């Protein structure tokens, strides 16, 4: 079995060097519909993307990405402090935050490392395949409303969001001893009205693994910006250079050819095929529903195309619902399987309203993040 797959892979890999070997999709240690365990402790759990059936992912099936053990935080002792370049320091209790005017936002979170295990060769880090992505309805208070209370000074530049969770890291360069998870937003992004301090997820209180009692939700940006178990907001007068946006979650951008390190921020346009899944068998000559989801950063999806011939020709898929910034769109396409048996490689390619289209190849300046190139899915026609 493995031998046959390996040969099939070698045959196609000459044509498409990024083709994913079918055995790389093999899913270990999981019940059919549960979350896929990529790491037990701290919990790093992947949504089984082939089960995608609706735009909202329920809380118990939403992927979990944790750098440190999930902290236990009691709502009645939890405090949120806003300090730094502020006119007055603010401290809020859970009840005070929940008494502020609420706002509900639908937002897609994708981990910046999603699909890294599907790159050829796999990129280093937690071995996410398709499912370190999800979409939920979040309720909370706009971050801007809380910042307003603190009366930011004119020198304010960055808003650092810090979680309760702490631990030691191994990647160099790193500070000695424990540090807490923290990420910053530039002031303009922090003030967007849909950036939330959320306390509800899909109509329920935030589950512990997703940041109870309060987390940030930053639509349009990769998941690492949506800090969970939020407890401090530090306003700085210079761009923040913390571990999680320099050593970790950073990439190289070329400035006239000179690589410059930048924090990972906006999600890149991307689509994934939920079904058929890799190695799935379909009947020759029949109609097959090819479907999945597509998302992007500070824009919305306007088009998804499907190819069954390695990207030589493309056919337009149907998009569900309306295009909305920061929210994924489900898509589907009715494909006619060839009359003859054999291996077929399916691909999907998304385009957004800003005119950005998924690239066909991997940009290696992105280190092990922002994996949005077209990811082929090899299936079996019988
Ligand atoms: N405090 C804290 N916030 C965090 C993290 C973390 O480890 N600690 N992980 C981040 C990363 S990398 C991602 S992708 C998202 C995942 O959110 P989820 O676990 O609710 O899916 O949370 C982000 N917020
Ligand atoms: Mo992430």
XYZ file of C-alpha atoms and ligand atoms in Angstrom:
407
model
C 0.000 0.000 0.000
C 2.626 2.492 1.101
C 4.796 1.271 -1.742
C 2.116 2.022 -4.343
C 1.415 5.441 -2.847
C 5.092 6.257 -2.842
C 5.354 5.400 -6.544
C 2.280 7.450 -7.354
C 3.827 10.336 -5.469
C 7.158 10.088 -7.252
C 5.355 9.994 -10.593
C 3.396 13.171 -9.935
C 6.073 14.988 -7.963
C 8.175 15.497 -11.078
C 5.320 17.523 -12.543
C 4.211 19.219 -9.337
C 7.042 19.278 -6.820
C 4.666 20.532 -4.140
C 2.296 17.561 -4.544
C 1.481 16.080 -1.182
C 2.191 12.371 -0.883
C -1.069 10.591 -0.163
C 0.303 8.951 2.992
C 1.052 12.351 4.499
C -2.688 12.767 4.941
C -2.951 9.625 7.070
C -4.600 10.683 10.298
C -3.429 9.075 13.502
C -5.057 8.321 16.841
C -8.446 9.814 16.338
C -12.070 8.843 16.243
C -13.807 9.598 12.950
C -15.216 13.000 13.850
C -13.279 14.169 16.927
C -10.448 16.649 16.953
C -7.107 15.340 15.724
C -4.461 15.388 18.431
C -1.253 16.982 17.168
C 0.110 17.414 20.691
C -1.514 16.214 23.900
C 0.070 18.623 26.392
C -0.281 21.497 25.968
C -3.383 20.706 23.858
C -2.933 21.286 20.134
C -5.971 19.877 18.382
C -6.927 20.023 14.733
C -10.403 20.148 13.215
C -10.918 17.190 10.822
C -11.413 19.421 7.807
C -13.034 16.705 5.665
C -16.065 16.907 8.010
C -16.711 20.569 7.133
C -20.469 20.929 6.645
C -21.477 24.430 7.805
C -19.878 27.870 8.022
C -19.888 27.944 11.844
C -17.683 25.428 13.630
C -19.141 24.340 16.992
C -17.046 25.073 20.094
C -16.197 21.434 20.835
C -14.891 20.971 17.282
C -12.980 24.265 16.945
C -9.198 23.743 16.654
C -7.086 24.447 19.749
C -3.627 25.995 19.610
C -1.807 26.455 22.955
C 1.838 27.259 23.634
C 1.543 26.585 27.365
C -0.819 24.550 29.565
C -4.366 25.924 29.657
C -4.512 28.206 32.705
C -7.432 27.975 35.119
C -8.852 31.454 35.524
C -11.808 32.253 37.775
C -14.111 34.926 36.362
C -14.660 36.563 39.770
C -10.947 37.128 40.486
C -9.946 37.884 36.881
C -8.889 41.473 36.152
C -7.996 43.295 32.950
C -5.408 46.075 33.391
C -4.655 48.729 30.792
C -1.383 50.545 31.389
C 1.605 52.154 29.644
C 1.130 55.156 27.341
C -2.258 55.995 28.858
C -3.721 59.087 30.481
C -5.186 56.907 33.213
C -4.695 53.286 34.119
C -7.840 51.206 33.959
C -8.736 48.001 35.750
C -11.865 46.104 34.795
C -13.618 43.133 36.381
C -15.459 40.498 34.378
C -18.813 41.982 35.386
C -17.713 45.501 34.422
C -16.573 44.312 30.999
C -19.836 42.443 30.434
C -21.798 45.534 31.408
C -20.289 47.498 28.514
C -22.214 47.654 25.185
C -21.644 44.290 23.462
C -20.904 43.587 19.849
C -21.112 40.291 17.937
C -18.749 39.526 15.070
C -18.263 36.441 12.911
C -14.567 35.790 12.338
C -12.355 33.084 10.869
C -9.209 32.201 12.803
C -6.432 30.368 11.000
C -3.204 29.426 12.735
C -0.240 30.870 10.833
C 1.218 27.341 10.804
C -1.833 25.676 9.262
C -0.989 23.288 6.378
C 2.728 23.286 7.112
C 2.707 19.470 7.227
C 1.258 19.453 3.699
C 4.187 21.364 2.275
C 6.797 19.218 0.550
C 8.996 18.784 2.482
C 6.947 19.409 5.664
C 7.854 22.639 7.456
C 9.062 22.483 11.058
C 6.637 23.072 13.915
C 3.350 21.539 15.066
C 2.279 19.268 12.193
C -0.948 20.939 11.151
C -2.526 19.624 7.945
C -5.804 21.309 6.917
C -7.697 21.924 10.136
C -5.901 24.603 12.205
C -8.659 26.920 11.027
C -12.203 27.625 12.157
C -14.978 30.161 12.001
C -17.188 31.235 14.900
C -19.488 33.980 16.132
C -17.841 35.976 18.907
C -19.467 38.362 21.362
C -17.603 40.873 23.464
C -16.614 44.506 23.803
C -14.710 46.362 21.083
C -11.076 46.780 22.162
C -11.423 50.416 21.037
C -14.029 51.077 23.753
C -11.650 49.876 26.459
C -8.748 51.874 24.991
C -10.932 54.973 24.993
C -11.435 54.651 28.756
C -7.672 54.656 29.248
C -7.218 57.893 27.279
C -4.154 56.910 25.261
C -1.382 59.486 25.034
C -0.329 60.996 21.722
C 2.857 58.869 21.841
C 0.906 55.584 21.786
C 1.982 53.301 18.912
C 1.323 49.648 19.754
C -1.203 47.816 21.910
C 0.319 44.718 23.516
C -2.153 42.017 24.509
C -0.878 39.669 27.206
C -2.330 36.349 28.355
C -2.302 34.675 31.764
C -0.524 31.574 30.419
C 3.218 31.339 31.038
C 6.086 28.985 30.443
C 9.555 28.547 29.016
C 10.292 28.383 25.318
C 13.112 26.624 23.511
C 13.396 28.507 20.214
C 16.315 30.951 20.061
C 16.667 33.821 20.569
C 14.607 33.681 23.733
C 14.512 35.332 27.121
C 15.673 33.236 30.094
C 12.986 31.833 32.361
C 9.234 31.895 31.962
C 7.420 34.418 29.807
C 3.760 34.923 29.089
C 2.110 34.825 25.690
C 1.853 38.365 24.260
C 1.246 39.901 20.831
C 0.764 43.490 19.707
C -1.521 45.344 17.327
C -0.637 48.707 15.800
C -3.051 51.372 17.039
C -4.980 51.595 13.749
C -5.748 47.873 13.801
C -6.511 47.891 17.532
C -9.135 50.593 16.911
C -11.033 48.718 14.173
C -14.544 48.290 15.584
C -14.648 44.526 14.941
C -11.544 43.790 17.040
C -13.126 42.365 20.174
C -12.392 41.429 23.727
C -14.673 38.413 23.494
C -16.325 36.505 26.329
C -18.754 34.429 24.283
C -18.185 31.988 21.418
C -21.139 30.743 19.376
C -23.554 31.838 22.100
C -21.793 30.144 25.045
C -19.231 31.434 27.548
C -15.719 30.942 26.141
C -14.539 27.370 26.783
C -11.331 27.173 28.908
C -9.166 26.043 25.967
C -10.375 29.003 23.884
C -9.451 31.634 26.462
C -11.966 31.788 29.317
C -12.920 34.275 30.626
C -11.836 36.823 27.948
C -9.815 36.665 24.743
C -9.026 39.001 21.897
C -10.526 38.280 18.473
C -8.679 40.008 15.643
C -10.545 39.425 12.354
C -8.387 39.290 9.231
C -5.189 38.403 11.084
C -3.712 34.981 11.717
C -4.789 33.326 14.967
C -1.675 34.247 16.956
C -3.002 37.825 17.300
C -6.187 36.671 19.042
C -4.656 36.429 22.526
C -6.501 34.092 24.891
C -6.881 34.453 28.691
C -6.223 38.146 28.205
C -5.215 39.927 31.422
C -3.057 42.962 30.548
C -3.036 45.545 27.795
C 0.221 47.437 27.606
C 0.260 50.508 25.365
C 3.781 51.215 24.062
C 5.450 54.232 22.475
C 7.525 52.129 20.065
C 6.722 49.064 17.963
C 6.684 46.060 20.297
C 9.496 43.547 19.711
C 8.288 40.649 21.884
C 9.317 37.028 21.441
C 6.067 36.048 19.675
C 6.547 38.535 16.845
C 10.318 38.451 16.329
C 11.756 35.039 17.192
C 8.388 33.352 16.635
C 5.598 34.291 14.194
C 7.831 36.399 11.985
C 8.890 36.136 8.345
C 11.161 37.897 5.887
C 9.927 40.596 3.562
C 12.210 41.830 0.772
C 12.992 45.553 0.728
C 14.735 46.071 -2.615
C 15.992 42.525 -2.229
C 17.112 42.926 1.388
C 15.294 40.502 3.701
C 13.681 42.392 6.581
C 12.062 40.610 9.521
C 8.383 41.396 9.959
C 5.783 40.083 12.376
C 3.193 37.759 10.820
C -0.082 39.698 10.678
C -2.739 39.535 7.924
C -4.088 36.203 6.707
C -3.215 35.364 3.108
C -5.839 34.366 0.554
C -6.406 30.600 0.736
C -8.812 27.794 -0.017
C -8.852 24.174 1.051
C -10.732 21.163 -0.295
C -12.733 19.346 2.393
C -14.001 16.535 0.148
C -12.956 14.485 -1.611
C -10.168 13.993 0.883
C -6.748 12.685 -0.082
C -6.865 9.119 -1.349
C -10.667 9.084 -1.401
C -12.141 6.732 -3.991
C -14.754 8.039 -6.414
C -16.608 6.195 -9.179
C -15.502 6.830 -12.744
C -17.887 8.814 -14.914
C -20.031 10.011 -11.980
C -20.722 13.499 -10.674
C -18.664 14.249 -7.590
C -19.219 17.169 -5.202
C -15.924 18.948 -4.620
C -16.273 21.408 -1.757
C -14.389 23.353 0.873
C -13.846 26.811 2.327
C -11.908 29.931 1.304
C -10.770 32.947 3.316
C -8.444 35.939 3.192
C -7.211 38.851 5.346
C -8.508 42.438 5.195
C -10.772 41.641 2.240
C -13.332 39.031 1.202
C -13.434 36.078 -1.184
C -14.846 36.779 -4.641
C -13.920 33.636 -6.522
C -12.770 30.026 -6.160
C -11.615 27.907 -9.089
C -11.075 24.169 -9.296
C -8.656 22.240 -11.494
C -8.407 18.503 -12.168
C -5.325 18.719 -14.375
C -2.591 20.257 -12.303
C -3.639 23.851 -12.894
C -3.654 23.825 -16.709
C -7.345 24.696 -16.796
C -9.673 25.973 -14.087
C -13.456 25.983 -13.630
C -15.310 28.378 -11.384
C -16.875 27.011 -8.184
C -20.106 28.294 -6.585
C -19.676 30.487 -3.524
C -22.139 30.322 -0.630
C -23.484 33.444 1.079
C -22.116 36.952 0.847
C -18.471 37.964 0.853
C -17.630 39.450 4.249
C -14.283 40.711 5.484
C -12.598 38.325 7.927
C -15.129 35.521 7.351
C -14.596 32.406 5.288
C -16.899 31.362 2.465
C -17.936 27.820 1.734
C -17.718 26.819 -1.918
C -18.605 23.801 -4.003
C -18.211 22.491 -7.498
C -19.855 19.611 -9.312
C -17.097 17.668 -10.988
C -17.446 14.884 -13.524
C -14.973 12.115 -12.719
C -13.133 10.769 -15.793
C -14.460 7.643 -17.513
C -11.223 5.786 -16.885
C -9.802 4.654 -13.556
C -6.632 6.244 -12.268
C -5.148 8.851 -9.945
C -6.427 12.421 -10.282
C -5.037 15.541 -8.633
C -7.635 18.142 -7.631
C -6.744 21.723 -6.752
C -8.655 24.771 -5.593
C -7.526 28.382 -5.904
C -9.157 31.389 -4.235
C -9.194 35.064 -5.227
C -10.204 38.012 -3.036
C -11.755 41.439 -3.674
C -8.287 43.027 -3.489
C -7.329 40.943 -6.564
C -5.007 38.594 -4.698
C -4.953 34.966 -5.856
C -3.411 31.931 -4.168
C 0.085 31.313 -5.515
C 1.024 27.950 -7.016
C 4.329 27.687 -5.176
C 5.698 28.255 -1.692
C 7.471 31.510 -0.806
C 10.404 30.305 1.315
C 10.890 33.771 2.887
C 7.876 32.920 5.015
C 9.869 30.476 7.151
C 7.305 28.008 8.537
C 4.284 30.315 8.481
C 1.593 31.598 6.093
C 1.193 28.443 4.015
C -1.322 29.555 1.387
C -0.053 28.130 -1.893
C -2.356 25.816 -3.839
C -2.397 22.423 -2.090
C -3.202 19.518 -4.420
C -5.347 16.618 -3.267
C -4.702 13.299 -4.969
C -7.681 10.980 -5.231
C -8.447 7.588 -6.746
C -10.947 7.120 -9.572
C -12.226 3.547 -9.759
N -2.628 33.421 25.648
C -2.508 32.752 24.504
N -3.197 33.181 23.433
C -3.102 32.539 22.258
C -2.243 31.420 22.108
C -1.537 30.975 23.252
O -0.796 29.981 23.208
N -1.685 31.678 24.429
N -2.133 30.828 20.866
C -2.445 31.691 19.722
C -2.451 31.005 18.457
S -0.934 30.675 17.776
C -3.629 30.723 17.787
S -3.613 30.057 16.239
C -4.941 31.001 18.402
C -5.804 29.757 18.423
O -7.024 29.981 19.056
P -7.924 28.741 19.480
O -7.089 27.825 20.332
O -9.096 29.299 20.193
O -8.328 28.057 18.193
O -4.803 31.480 19.743
C -3.772 32.408 19.912
N -3.854 32.983 21.214
Mo -1.249 29.851 15.672
